Short mmCIF file of C-alpha atoms and ligand atoms in Angstrom, two decimals:
data_model
loop_
_atom_site.label_atom_id
_atom_site.label_comp_id
_atom_site.label_asym_id
_atom_site.label_seq_id
_atom_site.Cartn_x
_atom_site.Cartn_y
_atom_site.Cartn_z
CA MET T 12 -48.71 355.27 176.40
CA ASN T 13 -46.11 356.39 173.88
CA THR T 14 -45.11 353.58 171.50
CA ARG T 15 -41.48 353.67 170.29
CA ARG T 16 -40.92 352.06 166.89
CA ILE T 17 -37.27 351.21 166.41
CA ARG T 18 -36.04 350.38 162.93
CA MET T 19 -33.51 347.54 162.86
CA ASP T 20 -31.38 345.78 160.31
CA SER T 21 -31.91 342.01 160.74
CA HIS T 22 -28.29 341.37 159.85
CA LYS T 23 -26.76 344.15 161.95
CA ILE T 24 -28.85 344.20 165.10
CA ASP T 25 -28.86 347.44 167.11
CA ARG T 26 -27.58 346.14 170.47
CA THR T 27 -28.72 349.19 172.49
CA ALA T 28 -32.29 348.91 171.23
CA LEU T 29 -32.22 345.15 171.74
CA ARG T 30 -31.12 345.62 175.37
CA GLN T 31 -33.97 348.10 175.94
CA ALA T 32 -36.48 345.67 174.43
CA ALA T 33 -35.11 342.80 176.53
CA ASP T 34 -35.33 344.97 179.69
CA LEU T 35 -39.00 345.67 178.91
CA ILE T 36 -39.72 341.92 178.51
CA ARG T 37 -37.91 341.12 181.78
CA SER T 38 -39.90 343.80 183.61
CA GLY T 39 -43.21 342.29 182.47
CA GLU T 40 -43.94 344.70 179.58
CA LEU T 41 -44.89 344.01 175.95
CA VAL T 42 -42.64 344.31 172.88
CA ALA T 43 -43.73 343.65 169.28
CA PHE T 44 -41.02 342.01 167.19
CA PRO T 45 -40.57 340.44 163.76
CA THR T 46 -40.61 336.69 163.21
CA GLU T 47 -40.27 334.97 159.83
CA THR T 48 -44.03 334.25 159.75
CA VAL T 49 -45.75 337.45 161.01
CA TYR T 50 -44.96 340.09 163.67
CA GLY T 51 -45.45 338.81 167.23
CA LEU T 52 -46.54 340.60 170.41
CA GLY T 53 -44.16 339.32 173.09
CA ALA T 54 -44.22 339.06 176.88
CA ASP T 55 -42.46 336.91 179.49
CA ALA T 56 -44.27 333.57 179.07
CA MET T 57 -43.65 332.53 182.70
CA ASN T 58 -45.10 335.75 184.17
CA PRO T 59 -48.91 335.53 184.39
CA GLU T 60 -49.44 339.31 184.62
CA ALA T 61 -47.23 339.93 181.58
CA ALA T 62 -49.10 337.27 179.58
CA GLY T 63 -52.37 338.86 180.72
CA LYS T 64 -51.27 342.18 179.16
CA ILE T 65 -51.10 340.51 175.73
CA TYR T 66 -54.79 339.57 175.88
CA LYS T 67 -55.70 343.10 176.95
CA ALA T 68 -53.66 344.88 174.24
CA LYS T 69 -55.03 342.62 171.47
CA GLY T 70 -58.57 342.33 172.80
CA ARG T 71 -57.98 338.57 172.61
CA PRO T 72 -60.41 336.11 174.25
CA SER T 73 -58.74 334.77 177.41
CA ASP T 74 -59.29 331.12 176.42
CA ASN T 75 -57.19 331.49 173.25
CA PRO T 76 -53.69 330.27 174.27
CA LEU T 77 -50.38 331.85 173.30
CA ILE T 78 -47.39 330.32 171.53
CA VAL T 79 -44.21 330.20 173.65
CA HIS T 80 -41.10 331.18 171.68
CA ILE T 81 -37.72 329.73 172.63
CA ALA T 82 -34.19 330.36 171.35
CA CYS T 83 -32.53 327.05 172.16
CA TYR T 84 -33.75 323.48 172.19
CA GLU T 85 -32.90 322.90 175.88
CA ASP T 86 -35.52 325.53 176.83
CA LEU T 87 -38.15 322.88 176.07
CA LEU T 88 -37.18 321.31 179.38
CA LEU T 89 -38.38 324.45 181.19
CA ILE T 90 -41.97 323.98 180.02
CA THR T 91 -42.49 320.20 179.84
CA ASP T 92 -41.46 317.20 181.92
CA GLN T 93 -41.22 314.95 178.91
CA VAL T 94 -40.14 315.91 175.41
CA PRO T 95 -41.84 313.50 172.97
CA LEU T 96 -39.48 311.76 170.55
CA GLN T 97 -41.47 313.22 167.66
CA ALA T 98 -40.79 316.72 168.99
CA ARG T 99 -37.06 316.02 168.91
CA VAL T 100 -37.23 314.82 165.32
CA LEU T 101 -39.34 317.78 164.18
CA ALA T 102 -37.14 320.28 166.05
CA ASP T 103 -34.05 318.80 164.38
CA THR T 104 -35.67 319.08 160.97
CA PHE T 105 -37.62 322.34 161.09
CA TRP T 106 -36.32 324.56 163.93
CA PRO T 107 -35.57 327.36 163.92
CA GLY T 108 -38.57 327.77 161.62
CA PRO T 109 -42.32 328.15 161.08
CA LEU T 110 -43.48 325.07 163.01
CA THR T 111 -45.35 325.21 166.34
CA MET T 112 -45.68 322.02 168.40
CA ILE T 113 -48.31 321.31 171.04
CA ILE T 114 -46.93 319.24 173.96
CA HIS T 115 -47.95 318.58 177.58
CA LYS T 116 -46.95 321.43 179.89
CA ASN T 117 -45.39 321.24 183.35
CA GLY T 118 -46.40 323.21 186.46
CA SER T 119 -44.12 326.21 185.70
CA VAL T 120 -46.12 327.43 182.71
CA PRO T 121 -48.90 329.73 183.94
CA ARG T 122 -52.48 329.03 182.90
CA GLU T 123 -52.67 332.61 181.56
CA THR T 124 -50.17 331.60 178.87
CA THR T 125 -52.00 328.43 177.84
CA GLY T 126 -55.55 329.77 178.11
CA GLY T 127 -56.23 327.30 180.91
CA LEU T 128 -55.11 324.22 178.92
CA ASP T 129 -52.66 321.62 180.27
CA THR T 130 -50.83 321.60 176.95
CA VAL T 131 -48.50 324.29 175.64
CA ALA T 132 -47.66 325.53 172.13
CA VAL T 133 -43.94 326.08 171.49
CA ARG T 134 -41.85 327.27 168.56
CA MET T 135 -38.26 328.35 167.86
CA PRO T 136 -38.58 331.19 165.35
CA GLY T 137 -36.09 331.59 162.50
CA HIS T 138 -35.87 335.40 162.47
CA PRO T 139 -32.52 336.76 163.77
CA VAL T 140 -34.20 339.64 165.68
CA ALA T 141 -36.66 337.26 167.38
CA LEU T 142 -33.89 334.87 168.39
CA ALA T 143 -31.69 337.72 169.65
CA LEU T 144 -34.55 339.20 171.71
CA ILE T 145 -35.36 335.87 173.37
CA ALA T 146 -31.69 335.19 174.14
CA GLN T 147 -30.97 338.72 175.41
CA SER T 148 -34.06 338.76 177.66
CA GLY T 149 -33.24 335.37 179.19
CA CYS T 150 -37.02 334.72 179.11
CA LEU T 151 -39.25 332.42 177.13
CA ILE T 152 -41.44 334.79 175.15
CA ALA T 153 -45.18 334.20 174.73
CA ALA T 154 -46.19 335.83 171.47
CA PRO T 155 -49.35 335.67 169.40
CA SER T 156 -49.59 337.75 166.24
CA ALA T 157 -49.22 341.49 166.99
CA ASN T 158 -52.61 342.60 165.64
CA THR T 159 -55.91 343.57 167.20
CA SER T 160 -57.92 340.34 167.51
CA GLY T 161 -60.06 339.89 164.42
CA LYS T 162 -57.73 341.87 162.07
CA PRO T 163 -55.33 340.22 159.59
CA SER T 164 -51.98 339.24 161.13
CA PRO T 165 -49.33 341.96 160.67
CA THR T 166 -46.67 341.34 158.03
CA ARG T 167 -45.05 344.79 158.45
CA ALA T 168 -44.32 346.99 161.48
CA GLU T 169 -46.74 349.59 160.00
CA HIS T 170 -49.57 347.07 160.51
CA VAL T 171 -48.55 346.64 164.16
CA SER T 172 -48.52 350.44 164.62
CA ALA T 173 -51.96 350.76 163.03
CA ASP T 174 -53.42 348.29 165.55
CA LEU T 175 -51.35 348.76 168.72
CA ASP T 176 -49.85 352.28 168.83
CA GLY T 177 -50.54 353.76 172.26
CA LYS T 178 -51.13 350.32 173.78
CA ILE T 179 -47.58 348.91 173.91
CA PRO T 180 -44.22 350.56 174.72
CA MET T 181 -42.08 349.26 171.84
CA ILE T 182 -42.10 347.83 168.32
CA LEU T 183 -38.92 346.40 166.77
CA ASP T 184 -39.23 347.11 163.06
CA ALA T 185 -37.10 344.95 160.76
CA GLY T 186 -39.20 345.54 157.63
CA PRO T 187 -41.58 343.12 155.91
CA VAL T 188 -41.57 339.48 157.07
CA GLY T 189 -40.48 336.60 154.83
CA ILE T 190 -43.39 334.13 154.96
CA GLY T 191 -46.48 336.20 155.72
CA ILE T 192 -48.84 333.57 157.13
CA GLU T 193 -48.78 332.08 160.62
CA SER T 194 -46.82 328.96 161.60
CA THR T 195 -48.05 325.43 160.98
CA ILE T 196 -49.35 324.01 164.29
CA ILE T 197 -48.89 320.29 164.97
CA ASP T 198 -50.39 318.61 168.03
CA LEU T 199 -48.13 315.90 169.48
CA THR T 200 -50.38 315.03 172.44
CA ASP T 201 -52.57 312.55 170.52
CA ASP T 202 -51.64 309.08 169.24
CA ILE T 203 -51.31 310.39 165.71
CA PRO T 204 -49.63 313.79 165.18
CA THR T 205 -52.33 316.18 164.01
CA ILE T 206 -52.13 319.47 162.10
CA LEU T 207 -54.30 322.04 163.88
CA ARG T 208 -53.42 324.92 161.55
CA PRO T 209 -51.90 324.65 158.03
CA GLY T 210 -48.84 326.78 157.23
CA TYR T 211 -45.53 326.90 155.38
CA ILE T 212 -44.50 323.45 156.67
CA THR T 213 -46.84 321.05 154.88
CA ARG T 214 -48.31 317.67 155.82
CA ASP T 215 -45.98 315.97 153.29
CA MET T 216 -42.93 317.59 154.88
CA LEU T 217 -44.06 316.50 158.36
CA GLU T 218 -44.84 312.94 157.26
CA SER T 219 -41.48 312.52 155.61
CA ALA T 220 -39.64 313.90 158.66
CA LEU T 221 -41.57 311.61 161.03
CA CYS T 222 -41.63 308.64 158.62
CA GLY T 223 -45.27 308.14 159.57
CA GLU T 224 -48.85 309.33 159.27
CA VAL T 225 -49.85 312.91 160.11
CA ARG T 226 -53.58 313.75 160.34
CA VAL T 227 -55.33 317.04 159.70
CA ASP T 228 -57.72 318.12 162.48
CA PRO T 229 -61.20 317.26 161.10
CA GLY T 230 -62.40 320.47 162.72
CA ILE T 231 -60.47 322.58 160.17
CA VAL T 232 -61.49 320.58 157.13
CA VAL T 233 -64.06 322.89 155.70
CA SER T 234 -66.65 322.00 153.15
CA GLU T 235 -67.43 324.35 150.28
CA HIS T 236 -70.18 325.90 152.35
CA GLY T 237 -68.08 326.63 155.38
CA GLU T 238 -69.38 323.78 157.47
CA THR T 239 -66.82 321.61 159.17
CA VAL T 240 -66.89 317.99 158.08
CA GLY T 241 -65.90 314.81 159.84
CA GLU T 242 -66.43 313.75 163.38
CA GLY T 243 -65.14 315.98 166.19
CA ALA T 244 -65.90 318.91 163.95
CA ARG T 245 -64.84 321.54 166.50
CA PRO T 246 -61.30 322.76 165.73
CA LYS T 247 -58.90 321.70 168.49
CA ALA T 248 -56.87 324.95 168.41
CA PRO T 249 -59.11 327.48 170.17
CA GLY T 250 -57.92 330.24 167.83
CA MET T 251 -59.25 328.37 164.79
CA ARG T 252 -62.78 328.48 166.25
CA TYR T 253 -63.08 332.24 166.40
CA ARG T 254 -64.70 334.26 163.68
CA HIS T 255 -61.87 335.49 161.57
CA TYR T 256 -61.06 338.66 159.83
CA ALA T 257 -63.59 339.80 157.24
CA PRO T 258 -62.83 342.85 155.07
CA LYS T 259 -65.27 345.78 155.29
CA ALA T 260 -66.34 345.13 151.69
CA GLU T 261 -68.01 341.77 151.04
CA LEU T 262 -65.38 339.36 149.70
CA THR T 263 -66.34 336.54 147.31
CA LEU T 264 -63.91 333.94 145.94
CA VAL T 265 -64.34 332.64 142.40
CA GLU T 266 -62.79 329.28 141.54
CA GLY T 267 -62.42 327.42 138.23
CA GLU T 268 -60.32 327.57 135.04
CA THR T 269 -58.52 330.92 134.81
CA ASP T 270 -60.34 332.15 131.66
CA CYS T 271 -63.75 331.24 133.13
CA VAL T 272 -62.86 332.95 136.42
CA VAL T 273 -61.87 336.17 134.63
CA ASP T 274 -65.12 336.15 132.57
CA GLU T 275 -67.26 335.43 135.62
CA ILE T 276 -65.62 338.13 137.74
CA ASN T 277 -66.01 340.68 134.92
CA ARG T 278 -69.70 339.71 134.64
CA LEU T 279 -70.18 340.13 138.41
CA VAL T 280 -68.35 343.47 138.32
CA SER T 281 -70.65 344.82 135.55
CA GLU T 282 -73.67 343.73 137.58
CA ILE T 283 -72.36 345.56 140.64
CA LYS T 284 -71.56 348.67 138.61
CA SER T 285 -75.07 348.71 137.15
CA GLU T 286 -76.31 348.93 140.74
CA GLY T 287 -74.14 352.04 141.20
CA LYS T 288 -71.64 350.25 143.48
CA LYS T 289 -67.86 349.91 143.30
CA ALA T 290 -65.96 346.65 142.92
CA GLY T 291 -62.40 345.57 143.63
CA VAL T 292 -60.58 342.50 142.30
CA ILE T 293 -57.69 340.45 143.71
CA ALA T 294 -55.93 339.20 140.57
CA THR T 295 -52.54 337.80 139.58
CA ASP T 296 -49.85 339.41 137.39
CA GLU T 297 -51.09 337.25 134.51
CA THR T 298 -54.76 338.32 134.74
CA LYS T 299 -54.59 341.86 136.15
CA SER T 300 -55.01 343.65 132.81
CA ALA T 301 -58.07 341.55 131.88
CA TYR T 302 -60.30 343.00 134.62
CA ARG T 303 -62.58 346.04 134.32
CA ALA T 304 -63.14 346.83 138.00
CA ASP T 305 -62.72 350.12 139.92
CA HIS T 306 -59.71 348.72 141.72
CA VAL T 307 -57.60 345.75 140.63
CA THR T 308 -54.67 344.52 142.76
CA SER T 309 -52.27 341.78 141.77
CA ILE T 310 -51.18 339.44 144.52
CA GLY T 311 -48.16 338.37 142.42
CA ALA T 312 -47.30 335.83 139.74
CA ARG T 313 -49.50 332.72 140.02
CA ALA T 314 -46.43 330.46 140.00
CA ASP T 315 -44.81 332.36 142.90
CA GLU T 316 -46.76 330.94 145.83
CA GLU T 317 -44.35 332.37 148.39
CA ALA T 318 -45.08 335.89 147.10
CA ILE T 319 -48.84 335.18 147.26
CA ALA T 320 -48.57 334.11 150.92
CA ARG T 321 -46.38 337.11 151.73
CA ARG T 322 -48.78 339.66 150.21
CA LEU T 323 -52.15 338.20 151.27
CA TYR T 324 -52.70 340.00 154.60
CA GLN T 325 -51.23 343.26 153.28
CA ILE T 326 -53.74 343.22 150.40
CA LEU T 327 -56.66 342.50 152.73
CA ARG T 328 -55.61 345.44 154.91
CA GLU T 329 -55.22 347.70 151.82
CA PHE T 330 -58.74 346.90 150.63
CA ASP T 331 -60.15 348.19 153.91
CA ARG T 332 -58.76 351.61 153.07
CA LEU T 333 -60.31 351.65 149.60
CA ASP T 334 -63.76 352.82 148.74
CA VAL T 335 -65.19 349.59 147.28
CA ASP T 336 -68.45 347.81 148.18
CA VAL T 337 -67.52 344.32 147.05
CA ILE T 338 -64.29 342.42 146.36
CA TYR T 339 -63.91 339.43 144.05
CA SER T 340 -60.81 337.26 144.33
CA GLU T 341 -59.29 334.48 142.29
CA CYS T 342 -58.42 331.31 144.25
CA PHE T 343 -54.81 330.36 144.91
CA ASP T 344 -54.75 326.57 145.29
CA THR T 345 -51.02 326.53 144.66
CA PRO T 346 -49.19 323.17 144.90
CA ARG T 347 -47.35 323.53 148.21
CA MET T 348 -48.79 326.36 150.29
CA GLY T 349 -52.22 326.50 148.64
CA GLY T 350 -53.90 324.76 151.59
CA ALA T 351 -52.57 327.34 154.04
CA ILE T 352 -53.29 330.32 151.78
CA MET T 353 -56.86 329.21 150.98
CA ASN T 354 -57.53 328.42 154.67
CA ARG T 355 -56.99 332.13 155.47
CA LEU T 356 -58.67 333.48 152.34
CA LYS T 357 -61.83 331.35 152.74
CA LYS T 358 -62.22 332.54 156.31
CA ALA T 359 -61.83 336.17 155.22
CA ALA T 360 -64.54 335.53 152.60
CA GLY T 361 -66.88 334.00 155.18
CA TYR T 362 -66.77 330.91 152.87
CA ARG T 363 -68.53 332.72 150.00
CA ILE T 364 -67.13 330.78 147.04
CA LEU T 365 -68.55 330.67 143.50
CA HIS T 366 -67.58 328.18 140.81
CA ALA T 367 -67.06 329.66 137.35
CA GLU T 368 -68.26 327.29 134.59
CA ALA T 369 -67.12 327.42 130.97
CA LYS T 370 -69.78 329.04 128.75
CA ASN T 371 -70.27 327.52 125.29
P1 AMP W 30 -51.37 333.23 167.01
O1 AMP W 30 -50.03 333.21 167.63
O2 AMP W 30 -52.06 334.54 167.09
O3 AMP W 30 -51.28 332.74 165.61
O4 AMP W 30 -52.26 332.21 167.82
C1 AMP W 30 -51.77 331.00 168.33
C2 AMP W 30 -52.58 329.84 167.85
O5 AMP W 30 -52.12 328.67 168.51
C3 AMP W 30 -54.06 329.97 168.17
O6 AMP W 30 -54.84 329.45 167.11
C4 AMP W 30 -54.19 329.09 169.41
O7 AMP W 30 -55.49 328.65 169.61
C5 AMP W 30 -53.20 327.97 169.11
N1 AMP W 30 -52.73 327.31 170.34
C6 AMP W 30 -51.87 327.80 171.26
N2 AMP W 30 -51.70 326.93 172.28
C7 AMP W 30 -52.45 325.85 172.00
C8 AMP W 30 -52.69 324.60 172.68
N3 AMP W 30 -52.12 324.32 173.84
N4 AMP W 30 -53.54 323.73 172.09
C9 AMP W 30 -54.12 324.01 170.91
N5 AMP W 30 -53.93 325.17 170.22
C10 AMP W 30 -53.11 326.09 170.75
MG1 MG W 31 -53.24 335.57 165.55
#
């Protein structure tokens, strides 16, 4: 299959291309499109065959449900018989935006879309191209991230092409996305709203919008060694249970005071070099020049957590193209999005984390 990649200006949408993309969605085909979090791979959410094509193109396990994207609040009534009050409050506060809600589904949503579950994930994205595509198609659009399963989520159309060229008919390319990590997922089907996946919208933001307690799924609370802690240790979101992306080179995270981290990484790099191997380092603008590795990449200024989130997947993809045997990374426990950033980075590192101690 020939994949057409159509470049689009988010603020001056190409109506002809949009109509073609919407026609493809209506006829049960796949279209990759930008959202504010990552690129999505879209299909008509109410058409079981179309949803099935998403799993095939991504190589995604069939029990890993899709997020349904809507363009107006009333569309919630097409997928559920009862909109929880909390969903109304959260939609008012955060939609359109990077928040996915899990609610009970009605009989119209095919099991192919929800991976066999009787709940459904729904989000109203904030990207103008995503909203225009949903509205123009007249469909609800099921869309997981537009990558091959097991690869980092795509933050640019080039990443979608690298994974899906030849497998889908069209990619709408509106340049790099704004946020760069996937939406926060909150489950509203339990007594206490529960975060199943951390993201740009934090627990504090959710608690203040709901004026009440929000839990974090114990299944995603990971101990230093990568074991889940707490009872019910199996993550509730099926996608959080799968083995996640690991770079080709072995990635190790080093945490601690910045100066100690730099010293420890330089020590590890010399060790690796003495074995005749090559090392890469994920640094920040502040520390980049202090490293003596074969390849040093800055993820951005340490204080700019939005830039760190935006660049994370791109950097992981870049390292796969480089000839290094091991990668060492600083940790980015930034104040607001640190939980979401470190959730992805720890998975990519297979939970290999070292603590750098001060030497005296
Ligand atoms: P992606 O869009 O690729 O980020 O994947 C969607 C994520 O939402 C995956 O982790 C899914 O397991 C999760 N998800 C979708 N629907 C549900 C649901 N009904 N219950 C729990 N998790 C869900
Ligand atoms: Mg994904």
